[in-house]
Coordinates of C-alpha atoms in Angstrom, one line a residue:
M146 CA -3.1 -61.9 -39.3
V147 CA 0.0 -60.1 -40.2
E148 CA -1.9 -57.5 -42.1
R149 CA -4.4 -57.0 -39.3
A150 CA -1.5 -56.7 -36.8
G151 CA 0.1 -54.2 -39.0
R152 CA -3.0 -52.2 -39.2
G153 CA -3.5 -52.5 -35.4
M154 CA 0.1 -51.5 -34.8
T155 CA -0.3 -48.5 -37.1
A156 CA -3.5 -47.4 -35.3
R157 CA -1.9 -47.7 -31.9
T158 CA 1.2 -45.8 -33.1
A159 CA -1.0 -43.1 -34.6
K160 CA -3.0 -42.9 -31.4
R161 CA 0.2 -42.5 -29.4
R162 CA 1.4 -39.8 -31.7
R163 CA -1.7 -37.6 -31.7
P164 CA -1.3 -36.4 -28.2
V165 CA 2.3 -35.4 -28.9
V166 CA 1.1 -32.8 -31.4
G167 CA -1.5 -31.6 -28.9
E168 CA 1.0 -31.4 -26.2
G169 CA 3.3 -29.3 -28.4
R170 CA 0.4 -26.9 -29.1
R171 CA -0.4 -26.6 -25.4
G172 CA 3.2 -26.0 -24.7
L173 CA 3.2 -23.1 -27.1
V174 CA 0.2 -21.7 -25.4
V175 CA 1.9 -21.9 -22.0
G176 CA 5.1 -20.5 -23.4
G177 CA 3.2 -17.6 -25.1
V178 CA 1.4 -16.7 -21.9
A179 CA 4.7 -16.9 -20.0
V180 CA 6.6 -14.6 -22.4
G181 CA 3.6 -12.2 -22.3
L182 CA 3.7 -12.2 -18.5
A183 CA 7.4 -11.5 -18.5
G184 CA 6.7 -8.5 -20.8
V185 CA 4.0 -7.2 -18.4
V186 CA 6.4 -7.3 -15.4
G187 CA 9.5 -6.1 -17.1
L188 CA 7.9 -3.6 -19.5
H189 CA 4.9 -2.4 -17.5
G190 CA 6.0 1.2 -18.1
V191 CA 5.0 1.0 -21.8
I192 CA 1.4 -0.1 -21.0
P193 CA -0.7 2.9 -22.0
N194 CA -2.6 4.6 -19.2
T195 CA -5.6 5.4 -21.4
P196 CA -8.3 4.5 -21.4
G197 CA -9.1 3.9 -17.7
R198 CA -5.5 4.2 -16.5
V199 CA -4.9 0.6 -17.3
G200 CA -1.1 1.0 -16.8
S201 CA -1.5 2.2 -13.2
L202 CA -4.1 -0.6 -12.5
V203 CA -1.7 -3.3 -13.7
E204 CA 1.2 -1.8 -11.8
S205 CA -0.8 -1.8 -8.6
F206 CA -0.8 -5.6 -8.6
L207 CA 2.5 -6.5 -10.3
P208 CA 3.9 -8.7 -7.5
W209 CA 1.0 -11.0 -7.9
C210 CA 2.2 -12.0 -11.4
G211 CA 4.4 -14.4 -9.4
V212 CA 1.3 -16.4 -8.5
V213 CA 0.4 -16.6 -12.2
V214 CA 3.9 -18.0 -12.9
V215 CA 3.4 -20.7 -10.3
L216 CA 0.0 -21.6 -11.8
L217 CA 1.6 -21.8 -15.3
F218 CA 4.4 -24.0 -13.8
V219 CA 1.8 -26.4 -12.4
V220 CA 0.0 -26.5 -15.8
A221 CA 3.2 -27.2 -17.6
L222 CA 4.1 -30.0 -15.2
V223 CA 0.7 -31.7 -15.5
R224 CA 0.8 -31.5 -19.3
R225 CA 4.5 -32.5 -19.4
S226 CA 5.3 -29.6 -21.6
G227 CA 9.0 -29.1 -21.9
V228 CA 8.5 -26.0 -24.1
G229 CA 6.3 -24.4 -21.4
L230 CA 8.7 -25.2 -18.6
V231 CA 11.6 -23.7 -20.6
A232 CA 9.6 -20.6 -21.5
L233 CA 8.7 -20.1 -17.8
L234 CA 12.3 -19.3 -17.1
V235 CA 11.8 -15.9 -18.7
P236 CA 9.1 -14.6 -16.4
V237 CA 10.8 -16.2 -13.4
G238 CA 14.0 -14.3 -14.2
V239 CA 12.1 -11.0 -14.7
W240 CA 10.1 -11.4 -11.5
V241 CA 13.1 -12.3 -9.4
H242 CA 15.0 -9.3 -10.8
S243 CA 12.0 -7.0 -10.0
F244 CA 10.8 -8.4 -6.7
G245 CA 13.2 -11.1 -5.5
G246 CA 15.1 -8.7 -3.2
L247 CA 11.9 -8.0 -1.2
L248 CA 11.9 -11.7 -0.2
L249 CA 15.4 -11.5 1.4
P250 CA 15.8 -11.2 5.2
P251 CA 16.5 -7.8 6.7
T252 CA 20.1 -6.7 6.2
D253 CA 22.4 -5.5 9.0
V254 CA 22.5 -1.7 9.0
G255 CA 24.7 0.8 10.9
A256 CA 24.0 2.3 14.3
R257 CA 22.3 5.3 12.8
E258 CA 18.8 3.9 12.4
L259 CA 15.3 5.1 13.0
V260 CA 12.2 2.8 13.3
V261 CA 9.2 4.4 11.7
V262 CA 5.6 3.3 12.2
Q263 CA 3.0 4.3 9.6
H264 CA -0.8 3.7 10.0
N265 CA -4.1 4.8 8.5
V266 CA -6.1 4.4 11.7
S267 CA -9.5 4.9 10.0
D268 CA -11.9 7.6 10.9
E269 CA -14.4 4.8 11.8
N270 CA -12.0 2.9 14.1
P271 CA -14.1 1.6 17.0
D272 CA -11.1 1.2 19.4
P273 CA -8.6 4.1 19.0
A274 CA -7.1 3.4 22.4
G275 CA -6.4 -0.3 21.5
T276 CA -5.0 0.8 18.2
A277 CA -2.6 3.3 19.9
R278 CA -1.5 0.7 22.4
A279 CA -0.8 -1.8 19.6
L280 CA 1.4 0.8 17.8
L281 CA 3.4 1.4 21.0
G282 CA 4.5 -2.2 20.9
A283 CA 6.4 -1.6 17.6
G284 CA 8.9 0.5 19.4
G285 CA 9.0 3.2 16.7
D286 CA 11.0 6.5 17.0
L287 CA 8.3 8.2 14.8
V288 CA 4.7 7.3 14.4
A289 CA 2.7 8.7 11.5
L290 CA -1.1 8.5 11.5
Q291 CA -3.8 9.4 9.0
E292 CA -7.6 9.8 9.4
V293 CA -7.1 11.2 12.9
V294 CA -10.5 12.8 13.7
V295 CA -12.1 14.3 16.8
P296 CA -12.8 12.9 19.4
A297 CA -10.3 10.0 18.6
L298 CA -7.4 12.6 18.5
A299 CA -7.6 13.1 22.2
V300 CA -7.3 9.3 22.7
Y301 CA -4.2 9.1 20.6
E302 CA -2.6 12.0 22.4
D303 CA -3.4 10.5 25.7
V304 CA -2.1 6.9 25.0
L305 CA 0.9 7.9 22.9
G306 CA 1.9 10.9 24.9
A307 CA 4.1 9.2 27.5
D308 CA 6.3 7.5 24.9
Y309 CA 6.1 10.2 22.3
P310 CA 6.2 13.6 24.1
H311 CA 6.4 15.6 20.8
H312 CA 3.6 15.6 18.3
V313 CA 2.0 17.7 15.6
V314 CA -1.4 17.4 13.9
H315 CA -2.6 19.2 10.8
G316 CA -6.0 18.3 9.4
T317 CA -6.4 14.6 9.7
V318 CA -2.7 13.6 9.7
G319 CA -0.4 13.6 12.6
L320 CA 3.2 12.8 13.7
W321 CA 4.3 11.5 17.1
S322 CA 8.0 11.6 17.9
K323 CA 10.4 10.6 20.6
Y324 CA 12.6 13.4 19.6
P325 CA 12.0 17.2 19.6
I326 CA 10.2 18.7 16.7
Q327 CA 11.9 22.0 15.7
E328 CA 9.6 23.1 12.9
E329 CA 6.1 22.1 11.8
Q330 CA 3.7 23.3 9.1
L331 CA 0.8 22.4 6.9
V332 CA 1.7 21.0 3.5
D333 CA -0.9 21.8 0.9
I334 CA -1.5 18.8 -1.4
R335 CA -5.2 19.5 -2.0
P336 CA -6.3 18.8 -5.6
R337 CA -8.0 21.8 -7.2
A338 CA -11.4 20.2 -7.4
F339 CA -11.5 19.4 -3.7
E340 CA -13.2 21.6 -1.1
A341 CA -11.1 24.1 0.9
G342 CA -11.3 22.2 4.2
W343 CA -9.5 19.1 2.8
S344 CA -6.1 18.9 4.7
R345 CA -4.0 15.8 4.6
G346 CA -0.3 16.9 4.6
L347 CA 2.3 18.1 7.1
R348 CA 6.0 18.7 7.4
A349 CA 8.0 18.6 10.6
V350 CA 11.7 18.9 11.3
V351 CA 12.7 16.3 13.9
R352 CA 16.0 16.7 15.8
T353 CA 17.1 13.1 16.0
P354 CA 20.4 11.9 17.6
Y355 CA 21.7 11.6 14.1
G356 CA 20.9 15.0 12.9
D357 CA 17.8 16.9 11.6
V358 CA 15.2 14.9 9.6
A359 CA 12.5 16.5 7.5
A360 CA 9.5 14.2 8.3
Y361 CA 6.5 14.4 6.0
V362 CA 3.1 12.8 6.7
A363 CA 0.6 12.6 3.8
H364 CA -2.7 11.0 2.9
L365 CA -3.2 11.1 -0.8
P366 CA -6.7 11.0 -2.3
S367 CA -8.4 7.7 -2.6
V368 CA -8.8 5.8 -5.9
R369 CA -11.7 3.8 -7.2
V370 CA -11.8 0.8 -9.6
G371 CA -15.0 0.7 -11.7
V372 CA -16.2 -0.3 -15.1
R373 CA -14.3 2.6 -16.6
G374 CA -11.0 1.5 -15.0
L375 CA -9.0 3.3 -12.3
T376 CA -10.1 6.7 -11.1
S377 CA -6.8 8.2 -9.9
S378 CA -6.6 11.8 -11.3
P379 CA -6.9 13.5 -7.9
R380 CA -4.3 11.2 -6.3
D381 CA -1.9 11.8 -9.1
E382 CA -2.4 15.5 -8.9
S383 CA -1.7 15.4 -5.1
A384 CA 1.4 13.3 -5.6
R385 CA 2.8 15.8 -8.1
M386 CA 2.2 18.6 -5.6
L387 CA 3.9 16.7 -2.8
G388 CA 6.7 15.8 -5.1
D389 CA 7.3 19.5 -5.8
V390 CA 7.4 20.3 -2.1
V391 CA 9.9 17.5 -1.3
R392 CA 12.1 18.5 -4.3
G393 CA 12.5 21.9 -2.7
E394 CA 13.2 20.6 0.8
E395 CA 16.4 22.1 2.2
V396 CA 17.0 19.6 4.9
E397 CA 19.1 16.9 3.4
T398 CA 17.5 13.8 5.0
V399 CA 13.8 13.3 4.3
I400 CA 11.4 10.6 5.4
L401 CA 7.9 10.5 3.9
M402 CA 5.3 8.4 5.7
G403 CA 1.7 8.0 4.6
D404 CA -1.2 6.3 3.0
L405 CA -0.4 7.1 -0.6
N406 CA -3.2 5.1 -2.0
S407 CA -0.8 3.4 -4.4
T408 CA 2.1 1.0 -4.7
V409 CA 5.6 2.1 -5.4
D410 CA 5.3 0.5 -8.9
D411 CA 2.4 2.6 -9.9
R412 CA 3.5 5.4 -12.2
G413 CA 1.1 7.7 -10.4
L414 CA 3.7 8.0 -7.6
E415 CA 6.6 8.7 -9.9
P416 CA 6.9 12.3 -8.7
L417 CA 7.8 10.8 -5.3
T418 CA 9.6 7.5 -6.2
S419 CA 11.8 9.2 -8.7
Q420 CA 13.5 11.2 -5.9
L421 CA 13.0 9.0 -2.8
N422 CA 14.3 5.5 -1.9
V423 CA 11.7 2.7 -1.6
A424 CA 11.8 -0.3 0.7
E425 CA 14.6 -2.8 -0.1
R426 CA 13.2 -5.7 1.8
G427 CA 9.6 -6.8 2.6
F428 CA 6.3 -6.8 0.7
A429 CA 4.2 -5.6 3.7
F430 CA 0.9 -5.7 1.9
S431 CA -1.3 -3.4 4.1
Y432 CA -4.7 -3.1 2.4
P433 CA -7.3 -4.2 2.9
A434 CA -6.7 -5.5 6.4
V435 CA -8.9 -8.6 6.0
L436 CA -7.1 -9.8 2.9
P437 CA -4.1 -7.6 2.1
L438 CA -3.4 -7.3 -1.6
A439 CA -1.2 -4.3 -1.9
R440 CA 1.0 -2.0 0.1
I441 CA -0.4 1.4 -0.2
D442 CA 1.0 2.5 3.2
Q443 CA 4.5 3.7 2.4
V444 CA 7.7 4.8 4.0
L445 CA 10.1 6.5 1.5
A446 CA 13.4 8.4 2.2
R447 CA 16.0 10.7 0.7
S448 CA 19.7 10.5 1.8
A449 CA 18.6 7.5 3.8
G450 CA 17.6 3.9 3.0
V451 CA 14.5 2.0 3.9
S452 CA 16.2 -1.2 4.7
H453 CA 13.1 -3.2 5.6
I454 CA 9.4 -2.8 6.0
R455 CA 6.9 -5.2 7.6
T456 CA 3.2 -5.3 8.6
L457 CA 2.1 -5.2 12.2
P458 CA -1.0 -7.0 13.7
A459 CA -4.4 -5.8 12.7
T460 CA -6.1 -3.0 14.7
G461 CA -9.6 -1.6 14.4
S462 CA -8.7 -0.1 11.0
D463 CA -9.2 -1.3 7.5
H464 CA -5.5 -0.9 7.0
L465 CA -2.7 -2.9 8.6
P466 CA 0.0 -0.7 10.2
V467 CA 3.5 -1.0 8.8
A468 CA 6.9 -0.5 10.5
A469 CA 10.1 0.3 8.6
R470 CA 13.7 0.5 9.5
V471 CA 15.3 3.6 8.0
S472 CA 19.1 3.7 7.9
L473 CA 20.8 7.1 8.0
D474 CA 24.1 5.5 7.1
P475 CA 25.2 5.0 3.5
L476 CA 23.8 1.8 2.1
P477 CA 25.0 -0.4 -0.8
P478 CA 23.1 -0.1 -4.0
S479 CA 19.6 -1.6 -3.7
G480 CA 18.6 -4.6 -5.7
R481 CA 15.1 -3.1 -5.8
P482 CA 15.4 0.2 -7.8
A483 CA 12.5 2.6 -7.7
P484 CA 10.4 2.5 -10.9

């Protein structure tokens, strides 16, 4: 009996110990994935962009790595993996450093502030009048639109005209302003391979109560995700052209509004984000409107800070409009540096 009990006790003890080894291995798996995820978020710049522009594709969805961290946390809790839980501190810290500031509430800014509304209204919008009325509710000082086509242009001019008596349109992009527009011109950002009629950029000098502002409106070429990865060469070429123009801008304060078909983390926008301030607060995922996954509608600024950006209610477009507060007063250093 003693011998049998001893064998039984040994078997039970062994049975209890086996899962401990398995749990340790599972903890290492969770920990390894966590550390790898931290590397993706913190070192995304070293991910090669060939083949298929993998780096840009990953950077387009970087904030969603936070969801993966939460899922790993749940897995570690269910499996009672101490190793996994400790390892998760690494990606949590990296994610918070990179994106935590966007979760904070809007900061108080000085009196010198402009509210800017940016919207790709869609050339297939079934209700341009309703879209225009919705944008009026945001109370913007400037309204930038893309995919403005005939005959919808007349509708936007009619509905927005009373509140925004000054406007300029070039190609399919337009700017409506409460303040006088002193200068305006087409900005050529057409990739070499595109046909001559393609026109999606403009510049206007707006005389605001706080001084002149060079306002740019742009719609960069679309990208496609397929079996070969991300097709973004035309967009990147257009971004470089726009970056060169902005770099040579003589007016000190610059605000760029547009559908840039990219997130500010994507290296494809580096010609712009390297010289313009990005939003400090707010994720404002704007596309697609039915299930927003990324903010590709941007408001960037030079000699000014984009203190907060938010989405507005859906319109008849496949994009959500965004509204941003742009402070023309000096701001403290942002916790969300441009990539």
